[in-house]
Structures are given as C-alpha cells and as structure tokens.
Amino acid sequence: MANRVALVTGGNGGIGTEICKQLAAAGYRVVTTCVDPEKEKIKEWQAARKAEGYDIGWVQCNVADFDACQAMAKQVEAEYGPVDVLVNCAGITRDGFLHKMDKSNWDAVIGINLTGAFNVTRQFIEGMRERGFGRIVNISSINGQTGQFGQTNYSTAKAGIHGFTMALAKEGARKNITANSIAPGYIETEMTAAIPEDVRQGIVNSLPGGRMGQPHDIARVVVFLVADDADFINGAMIPVNGAQFCSF
Ligand code: CAA
Ligand code: NAP
C-alpha cells in the first residue's frame, strides 16, 4: 500500500487517531484534516504519533466549508499525491431535545456530519473515477439507525450518511470505487465523555457487554473495507456496537 494515500477527516479525534494509526501500520500514506492547528495542538499530536512509529501528515480544513475543502484537496494532492482512500470521520454532537433545539445546533451538526461528507468527497471523486480506483468509508452511527434522545440533528445526519453511501456505491461500482459506512455503537472518546454522567452511566449499564467499545474496534473495520481486494463489499453499512442493536 506504500503508494496509496489515505485522507482521514477528523483523524486527530478519538476514533480518527486510531484509524490513522491502523492505516499507517497497513502501509498507507496517511493525512488527517485539522480544523484549528493551534487549538488542537496538531503538531504535538503529530509528534506523539511519530514517537509511536507512525508518520502522519495533516492539513487544515473545516469540512463544513466547501471552498476550504477545495483548497485542502489541492494541497493534499500537491504534497502527497492522489487520494485513493477517503475516510469521512469528522463529526460533532450538539445534543438537545427538539423542543429546546436552536437552529444553530441543527445547522452545525448537519453541516459538519452530513454536508461535510459531500464537501470532501466531491473533491476527490472525479480523480478516483479517472484512475479507476477508490475506497470511501463514511463513519455513521448506531444513533442514525435507531434514533436517540436529544439527537434529531445527529440521527438525521448519520442516517443521511448511509443514503449518501448507498447512492455513491452504485455510481462508483463500474469504476472500482467502493463506498461503505460503519455504524459504531458507543465508543470511548471525548464525544461520549461529554454525555452527562448520570445519562452516560445509564447507557453503559444498558449495553449487553456492560461497556463501551474502543476506537480500535472501528479502525480495524476501516482497514478491512479499504483493501484493494475488498472490491465487492460496496454500499454496505457495518454495525460495530457490541450487540446493542441487532437487525437483519
Ligand atoms: N438514553 C436513555 N435515556 C435518555 C438518554 C439516552 N441516551 N438521554 C436522555 N435520556 C433521558 C434522561 O435519562 C431523562 O430521563 P428521566 O426524565 O426519567 O430522568 C430524560 O431523558 C430527560 O433528560 P435530561 O433530564 O438530561 O434532559 P435535558 O433536557 O437536560 O437533556 C439531553 C436532554 C440533551 C438529551 C441529555 O439528556 C443528553 O445529553 N443525553 C445524552 C444523549 C445521547 O445519548 N447522546 C449521544 C452522544 S455520543 C454520540 O452521539 C456518539 C454516537 O454516535 C453513539
Ligand atoms: P471526537 O474525538 O470528538 O473527534 C471528532 C473529530 O472531528 C475531531 O478530529 C475534530 O477535529 C473533527 N471535526 C469536528 N468538526 C470538524 C470540522 N468542522 N471540520 C473537520 N473536522 C472536524 O469524536 P469521535 O468519537 O472520535 O468521533 C469520530 C466520528 O465517529 C464522528 O463522526 C462521530 O459522529 C462518529 N461516531 C462516534 C461514536 C462514539 O461513540 N464516539 C459513535 C458513533 C459514531 P478537531 O479536533 O480539529 O476539532
């Protein structure tokens, strides 16, 4: 995989960091986006990965901003080469019951979690079609499958991600481009740490295994889906939720 470039949006977050590490370990040249390099201390993050043995690049980009995504794509391709693997992992929550939700919290979640996937994928899809190869993985959520208290915005975005994935999968199938989504259950990161303690404890107690998942549980599925020979796994949504929600 030495020549394949993998771009991970939100690659410096909890799940994203593990995706970057596992892709780098599998031989991809990995680049992450970062919204605010100073605030997120991206150079320290990069140095920490380097100390662990992973060489990971970064580019500044707010995925909610189409023009910024266009500029970011030009920069990535100039510095690293064509992007063959794209993981849309950037995401936020702004939880609140609908009867209390500000429009700004609706717009922010849809703009980053759903429109962000369009804004970034749109930059790379033509190149993938021209080269006849592409692997796209979109990080959805169990809460897009089931709905969740306080998450009309997030559940909408994450369910939308799967519609986006299925349509894109059909469009790319004859060009050796796959698009799949992963629907993680509750995973231990800053995102779940932000849930009010009493509610979070209630969620953990309700989980079949009595514990949340870890970022590496998601990353291993990403590595599996982006392999060159994973070309017939297309348009799928892979749940990784410790049996919290089982369906067929
Ligand atoms: N599961 C079950 N019950 C929940 C719940 C949840 N996830 N979230 C809220 N509730 C229940 C509360 O326990 C409470 O029940 P009681 O009235 O019986 O006590 C009721 O809903 C009202 O909750 P609050 O008193 O907390 O009401 P609020 O208006 O102050 O806050 C809320 C509402 C914003 C939804 C807050 O409860 C909250 O943040 N809940 C967590 C929601 C959640 O699960 N978010 C997931 C974030 S992580 C993520 O999204 C990653 C992923 O993809 C899995
Ligand atoms: P996290 O640690 O909070 O990471 C979120 C990442 O998204 C960060 O790298 C953040 O970058 C990035 N991001 C936020 N806004 C952005 C923007 N406008 N443009 C570009 N990047 C942006 O959360 P996580 O738990 O790892 O979540 C990663 C993904 O998994 C999200 O899509 C989330 O919805 C999904 N997910 C999480 C869980 C879970 O239980 N944790 C479950 C299901 C799905 P900065 O740090 O630079 O702001």
Short mmCIF file of C-alpha atoms and ligand atoms in Angstrom, two decimals:
data_model
loop_
_atom_site.label_atom_id
_atom_site.label_comp_id
_atom_site.label_asym_id
_atom_site.label_seq_id
_atom_site.Cartn_x
_atom_site.Cartn_y
_atom_site.Cartn_z
CA MET A 1 0.00 0.00 0.00
CA ALA A 2 3.09 2.19 0.01
CA ASN A 3 1.75 4.35 -2.82
CA ARG A 4 -1.82 4.73 -1.69
CA VAL A 5 -2.67 7.99 0.04
CA ALA A 6 -5.41 7.85 2.67
CA LEU A 7 -7.13 11.03 3.87
CA VAL A 8 -8.97 10.83 7.19
CA THR A 9 -11.16 13.80 8.13
CA GLY A 10 -11.22 14.28 11.87
CA GLY A 11 -8.20 11.99 12.02
CA ASN A 12 -6.95 13.68 15.18
CA GLY A 13 -10.08 12.77 17.18
CA GLY A 14 -10.63 9.70 19.33
CA ILE A 15 -11.73 7.27 16.62
CA GLY A 16 -9.83 9.11 13.86
CA THR A 17 -6.46 8.78 15.61
CA GLU A 18 -6.81 5.01 15.74
CA ILE A 19 -7.92 4.93 12.08
CA CYS A 20 -4.81 6.92 11.10
CA LYS A 21 -2.57 4.61 13.11
CA GLN A 22 -4.01 1.39 11.72
CA LEU A 23 -3.95 2.68 8.13
CA ALA A 24 -0.33 3.78 8.56
CA ALA A 25 0.53 0.38 10.05
CA ALA A 26 -1.07 -1.24 6.98
CA GLY A 27 1.28 0.77 4.75
CA TYR A 28 -0.89 3.70 3.60
CA ARG A 29 0.48 7.24 3.47
CA VAL A 30 -1.95 8.90 5.86
CA VAL A 31 -3.06 12.53 6.12
CA THR A 32 -5.57 13.95 8.59
CA THR A 33 -7.55 17.16 8.49
CA CYS A 34 -7.49 19.53 11.44
CA VAL A 35 -9.85 22.46 11.96
CA ASP A 36 -7.61 24.67 14.07
CA PRO A 37 -3.95 23.58 14.27
CA GLU A 38 -3.16 25.82 17.27
CA LYS A 39 -6.22 24.97 19.32
CA GLU A 40 -5.96 21.27 18.58
CA LYS A 41 -2.19 21.23 19.11
CA ILE A 42 -1.81 19.27 15.90
CA LYS A 43 1.99 19.44 15.88
CA GLU A 44 2.08 17.81 19.32
CA TRP A 45 -0.44 15.22 18.10
CA GLN A 46 1.75 14.53 15.05
CA ALA A 47 4.88 14.25 17.20
CA ALA A 48 3.14 11.81 19.54
CA ARG A 49 2.20 9.61 16.56
CA LYS A 50 5.76 9.84 15.26
CA ALA A 51 7.03 8.69 18.67
CA GLU A 52 4.72 5.67 18.36
CA GLY A 53 6.19 4.91 14.93
CA TYR A 54 3.51 6.43 12.68
CA ASP A 55 4.32 9.12 10.14
CA ILE A 56 1.07 11.04 9.60
CA GLY A 57 0.60 14.31 7.74
CA TRP A 58 -2.01 16.98 8.41
CA VAL A 59 -3.84 19.73 6.55
CA GLN A 60 -6.08 22.44 7.91
CA CYS A 61 -9.72 22.14 6.88
CA ASN A 62 -13.20 22.82 8.17
CA VAL A 63 -15.28 20.19 6.36
CA ALA A 64 -18.40 22.35 6.60
CA ASP A 65 -16.79 24.89 4.26
CA PHE A 66 -16.87 23.77 0.60
CA ASP A 67 -14.23 26.25 -0.55
CA ALA A 68 -11.90 25.23 2.27
CA CYS A 69 -12.33 21.60 1.20
CA GLN A 70 -11.44 22.51 -2.37
CA ALA A 71 -8.25 24.25 -1.20
CA MET A 72 -7.43 21.37 1.13
CA ALA A 73 -7.76 18.82 -1.70
CA LYS A 74 -5.37 20.80 -3.89
CA GLN A 75 -2.86 20.96 -1.04
CA VAL A 76 -3.11 17.23 -0.23
CA GLU A 77 -2.70 16.22 -3.86
CA ALA A 78 0.25 18.57 -4.36
CA GLU A 79 2.05 17.42 -1.21
CA TYR A 80 1.14 13.73 -1.05
CA GLY A 81 -0.35 12.71 -4.40
CA PRO A 82 -3.80 11.49 -5.49
CA VAL A 83 -6.11 10.33 -2.73
CA ASP A 84 -7.20 6.71 -3.19
CA VAL A 85 -8.72 6.18 0.24
CA LEU A 86 -11.05 8.64 1.94
CA VAL A 87 -12.45 8.20 5.43
CA ASN A 88 -15.13 10.74 6.36
CA CYS A 89 -14.82 10.67 10.15
CA ALA A 90 -15.22 14.34 11.17
CA GLY A 91 -18.26 14.78 13.36
CA ILE A 92 -19.78 16.66 16.27
CA THR A 93 -22.78 16.42 18.57
CA ARG A 94 -24.95 19.30 19.78
CA ASP A 95 -27.49 17.33 21.79
CA GLY A 96 -30.81 18.74 22.98
CA PHE A 97 -34.47 17.79 22.72
CA LEU A 98 -36.08 19.16 19.56
CA HIS A 99 -38.42 21.35 21.62
CA LYS A 100 -35.32 23.09 23.04
CA MET A 101 -33.03 22.96 19.98
CA ASP A 102 -31.62 26.16 18.50
CA LYS A 103 -31.41 26.28 14.71
CA SER A 104 -27.66 26.88 15.03
CA ASN A 105 -27.27 23.43 16.63
CA TRP A 106 -29.27 21.82 13.84
CA ASP A 107 -27.22 23.60 11.16
CA ALA A 108 -23.85 22.84 12.77
CA VAL A 109 -24.49 19.11 13.06
CA ILE A 110 -25.94 18.74 9.56
CA GLY A 111 -23.23 20.99 8.12
CA ILE A 112 -20.30 19.04 9.56
CA ASN A 113 -21.61 15.46 9.80
CA LEU A 114 -23.60 15.28 6.56
CA THR A 115 -22.79 18.16 4.19
CA GLY A 116 -19.15 17.78 5.27
CA ALA A 117 -19.06 14.31 3.71
CA PHE A 118 -20.34 15.78 0.43
CA ASN A 119 -17.93 18.72 0.58
CA VAL A 120 -14.90 16.46 0.98
CA THR A 121 -15.91 13.52 -1.20
CA ARG A 122 -16.84 15.86 -4.07
CA GLN A 123 -13.19 17.00 -4.23
CA PHE A 124 -11.82 13.50 -4.77
CA ILE A 125 -14.46 11.52 -6.61
CA GLU A 126 -13.55 12.71 -10.11
CA GLY A 127 -9.90 11.72 -9.64
CA MET A 128 -10.92 8.33 -8.30
CA ARG A 129 -13.15 7.78 -11.35
CA GLU A 130 -10.38 8.79 -13.73
CA ARG A 131 -7.88 6.45 -12.07
CA GLY A 132 -10.39 3.59 -11.74
CA PHE A 133 -9.81 3.10 -8.04
CA GLY A 134 -11.28 4.48 -4.84
CA ARG A 135 -12.21 3.37 -1.34
CA ILE A 136 -14.56 5.60 0.66
CA VAL A 137 -15.64 4.88 4.22
CA ASN A 138 -18.14 7.09 5.99
CA ILE A 139 -18.47 6.98 9.76
CA SER A 140 -22.17 6.88 10.58
CA SER A 141 -23.61 5.85 13.98
CA ILE A 142 -25.95 3.45 15.70
CA ASN A 143 -27.96 6.57 16.55
CA GLY A 144 -28.62 7.05 12.83
CA GLN A 145 -30.11 3.55 12.77
CA THR A 146 -32.23 3.77 15.91
CA GLY A 147 -32.71 7.46 16.71
CA GLN A 148 -31.60 8.79 20.08
CA PHE A 149 -32.89 11.15 22.77
CA GLY A 150 -31.68 14.69 22.12
CA GLN A 151 -30.30 13.86 18.68
CA THR A 152 -32.83 14.74 15.99
CA ASN A 153 -29.98 16.65 14.31
CA TYR A 154 -27.30 13.95 14.71
CA SER A 155 -29.58 10.99 13.96
CA THR A 156 -30.73 12.75 10.79
CA ALA A 157 -27.16 13.40 9.66
CA LYS A 158 -25.99 9.86 10.42
CA ALA A 159 -28.98 8.23 8.71
CA GLY A 160 -28.35 10.57 5.76
CA ILE A 161 -24.76 9.40 5.60
CA HIS A 162 -25.94 5.93 4.81
CA GLY A 163 -28.22 7.14 1.98
CA PHE A 164 -25.25 9.08 0.62
CA THR A 165 -23.11 5.94 0.88
CA MET A 166 -25.58 3.69 -0.93
CA ALA A 167 -26.09 6.08 -3.83
CA LEU A 168 -22.36 6.72 -4.18
CA ALA A 169 -21.67 2.98 -4.13
CA LYS A 170 -23.90 2.46 -7.16
CA GLU A 171 -22.31 5.38 -9.01
CA GLY A 172 -18.77 4.11 -8.44
CA ALA A 173 -19.26 0.37 -8.87
CA ARG A 174 -18.12 0.25 -12.51
CA LYS A 175 -15.05 2.34 -11.69
CA ASN A 176 -13.72 0.13 -8.88
CA ILE A 177 -14.78 2.70 -6.31
CA THR A 178 -16.48 1.38 -3.21
CA ALA A 179 -18.39 3.39 -0.62
CA ASN A 180 -19.35 1.83 2.69
CA SER A 181 -20.40 3.16 6.04
CA ILE A 182 -19.67 1.98 9.56
CA ALA A 183 -22.23 2.46 12.31
CA PRO A 184 -20.35 2.43 15.62
CA GLY A 185 -22.17 1.97 18.88
CA TYR A 186 -20.95 3.93 21.91
CA ILE A 187 -17.16 4.24 21.77
CA GLU A 188 -14.96 5.72 24.50
CA THR A 189 -13.83 9.12 23.18
CA GLU A 190 -14.27 12.79 24.11
CA MET A 191 -17.62 12.68 22.32
CA THR A 192 -19.12 10.14 24.70
CA ALA A 193 -17.24 11.60 27.69
CA ALA A 194 -19.34 14.75 27.11
CA ILE A 195 -22.63 12.93 27.81
CA PRO A 196 -23.98 13.95 31.26
CA GLU A 197 -22.51 11.47 33.76
CA ASP A 198 -25.81 10.03 35.02
CA VAL A 199 -27.13 9.52 31.48
CA ARG A 200 -23.83 8.03 30.32
CA GLN A 201 -23.79 5.56 33.21
CA GLY A 202 -27.35 4.56 32.33
CA ILE A 203 -26.29 3.93 28.73
CA VAL A 204 -23.27 1.84 29.77
CA ASN A 205 -25.41 -0.23 32.16
CA SER A 206 -27.86 -0.94 29.33
CA LEU A 207 -25.18 -2.25 26.95
CA PRO A 208 -25.14 -6.04 26.52
CA GLY A 209 -21.42 -6.27 27.33
CA GLY A 210 -21.66 -3.64 30.08
CA ARG A 211 -19.00 -1.49 28.41
CA MET A 212 -18.45 0.89 25.53
CA GLY A 213 -16.29 -0.01 22.54
CA GLN A 214 -12.81 1.33 21.83
CA PRO A 215 -11.58 3.33 18.81
CA HIS A 216 -9.54 0.36 17.55
CA ASP A 217 -12.78 -1.62 17.15
CA ILE A 218 -13.79 0.84 14.42
CA ALA A 219 -10.36 1.28 12.85
CA ARG A 220 -9.95 -2.43 12.12
CA VAL A 221 -13.14 -2.36 10.03
CA VAL A 222 -11.89 0.66 8.08
CA VAL A 223 -8.66 -1.17 7.21
CA PHE A 224 -10.69 -4.19 6.10
CA LEU A 225 -13.03 -2.12 3.89
CA VAL A 226 -10.35 -0.12 2.09
CA ALA A 227 -8.22 -3.07 0.98
CA ASP A 228 -7.62 -3.35 -2.76
CA ASP A 229 -9.33 -6.74 -2.85
CA ALA A 230 -12.41 -5.60 -0.87
CA ASP A 231 -13.92 -4.51 -4.18
CA PHE A 232 -17.26 -6.35 -3.91
CA ILE A 233 -18.09 -5.01 -0.45
CA ASN A 234 -19.94 -1.96 -1.64
CA GLY A 235 -22.87 0.07 -0.34
CA ALA A 236 -22.84 -1.76 2.98
CA MET A 237 -23.33 -0.44 6.47
CA ILE A 238 -21.28 -2.37 9.01
CA PRO A 239 -22.57 -2.12 12.58
CA VAL A 240 -19.90 -2.28 15.31
CA ASN A 241 -21.91 -1.99 18.50
CA GLY A 242 -21.29 -4.90 20.88
CA ALA A 243 -24.80 -6.27 20.22
CA GLN A 244 -26.51 -3.06 21.40
CA PHE A 245 -28.68 -3.11 18.28
CA CYS A 246 -29.01 -6.26 16.20
CA SER A 247 -31.00 -6.39 12.99
CA PHE A 248 -31.12 -8.26 9.70
N1 CAA B 1 -30.81 7.10 26.75
C1 CAA B 1 -31.86 6.93 27.60
N2 CAA B 1 -32.46 7.96 28.23
C2 CAA B 1 -32.02 9.21 27.99
C3 CAA B 1 -30.95 9.46 27.11
C4 CAA B 1 -30.34 8.34 26.48
N3 CAA B 1 -29.31 8.48 25.61
N4 CAA B 1 -30.75 10.80 27.05
C5 CAA B 1 -31.65 11.37 27.87
N5 CAA B 1 -32.41 10.41 28.44
C6 CAA B 1 -33.49 10.60 29.42
C7 CAA B 1 -32.90 11.04 30.77
O1 CAA B 1 -32.42 9.91 31.49
C8 CAA B 1 -34.09 11.69 31.42
O2 CAA B 1 -34.94 10.70 31.92
P1 CAA B 1 -35.80 11.00 33.28
O3 CAA B 1 -36.70 12.16 32.94
O4 CAA B 1 -36.52 9.72 33.51
O5 CAA B 1 -34.77 11.33 34.33
C9 CAA B 1 -34.80 12.35 30.23
O6 CAA B 1 -34.30 11.71 29.04
C10 CAA B 1 -34.52 13.84 30.14
O7 CAA B 1 -33.12 14.00 30.18
P2 CAA B 1 -32.44 15.26 30.89
O8 CAA B 1 -33.02 15.47 32.26
O9 CAA B 1 -30.96 15.07 30.78
O10 CAA B 1 -32.95 16.45 29.96
P3 CAA B 1 -32.15 17.66 29.37
O11 CAA B 1 -33.08 18.46 28.53
O12 CAA B 1 -31.38 18.35 30.43
O13 CAA B 1 -31.06 16.99 28.41
C11 CAA B 1 -30.31 15.58 26.64
C12 CAA B 1 -31.51 16.14 27.36
C13 CAA B 1 -29.56 16.71 25.92
C14 CAA B 1 -30.84 14.58 25.62
C15 CAA B 1 -29.32 14.94 27.64
O14 CAA B 1 -30.02 14.02 28.45
C16 CAA B 1 -28.22 14.18 26.93
O15 CAA B 1 -27.22 14.76 26.53
N6 CAA B 1 -28.44 12.86 26.77
C17 CAA B 1 -27.49 12.02 26.04
C18 CAA B 1 -27.97 11.83 24.62
C19 CAA B 1 -27.05 10.87 23.94
O16 CAA B 1 -27.12 9.67 24.17
N7 CAA B 1 -26.15 11.40 23.12
C20 CAA B 1 -25.15 10.59 22.48
C21 CAA B 1 -23.87 11.40 22.37
S1 CAA B 1 -22.48 10.39 21.88
C22 CAA B 1 -22.82 10.04 20.27
O17 CAA B 1 -23.73 10.54 19.67
C23 CAA B 1 -21.91 9.06 19.61
C24 CAA B 1 -22.67 8.06 18.87
O18 CAA B 1 -22.85 8.19 17.66
C25 CAA B 1 -23.12 6.87 19.57
P1 NAP B 2 -14.01 13.24 18.66
O1 NAP B 2 -12.91 12.61 19.43
O2 NAP B 2 -14.71 14.41 19.22
O3 NAP B 2 -13.42 13.59 17.22
C1 NAP B 2 -14.14 14.36 16.32
C2 NAP B 2 -13.23 14.77 15.20
O4 NAP B 2 -14.00 15.52 14.24
C3 NAP B 2 -12.07 15.66 15.65
O5 NAP B 2 -10.90 15.24 14.99
C4 NAP B 2 -12.48 17.03 15.15
O6 NAP B 2 -11.38 17.83 14.74
C5 NAP B 2 -13.25 16.67 13.90
N1 NAP B 2 -14.09 17.78 13.49
C6 NAP B 2 -15.07 18.40 14.19
N2 NAP B 2 -15.59 19.41 13.49
C7 NAP B 2 -14.91 19.44 12.30
C8 NAP B 2 -14.97 20.26 11.16
N3 NAP B 2 -15.84 21.27 11.06
N4 NAP B 2 -14.13 20.00 10.13
C9 NAP B 2 -13.22 19.00 10.21
N5 NAP B 2 -13.11 18.19 11.28
C10 NAP B 2 -13.96 18.40 12.31
O7 NAP B 2 -15.15 12.19 18.35
P2 NAP B 2 -15.10 10.65 17.93
O8 NAP B 2 -15.86 9.92 18.92
O9 NAP B 2 -13.73 10.25 17.59
O10 NAP B 2 -15.99 10.72 16.60
C11 NAP B 2 -15.47 10.49 15.32
C12 NAP B 2 -16.62 10.15 14.38
O11 NAP B 2 -17.26 8.96 14.82
C13 NAP B 2 -17.71 11.22 14.34
O12 NAP B 2 -18.23 11.31 13.01
C14 NAP B 2 -18.77 10.66 15.25
O13 NAP B 2 -20.04 11.16 14.94
C15 NAP B 2 -18.65 9.19 14.97
N6 NAP B 2 -19.17 8.31 15.99
C16 NAP B 2 -18.68 8.35 17.26
C17 NAP B 2 -19.18 7.47 18.20
C18 NAP B 2 -18.72 7.44 19.62
O14 NAP B 2 -19.38 6.80 20.44
N7 NAP B 2 -17.61 8.08 19.98
C19 NAP B 2 -20.18 6.57 17.84
C20 NAP B 2 -20.66 6.57 16.53
C21 NAP B 2 -20.13 7.44 15.61
P3 NAP B 2 -10.74 18.94 15.68
O15 NAP B 2 -10.24 18.20 16.87
O16 NAP B 2 -9.67 19.52 14.81
O17 NAP B 2 -11.86 19.88 16.01
#
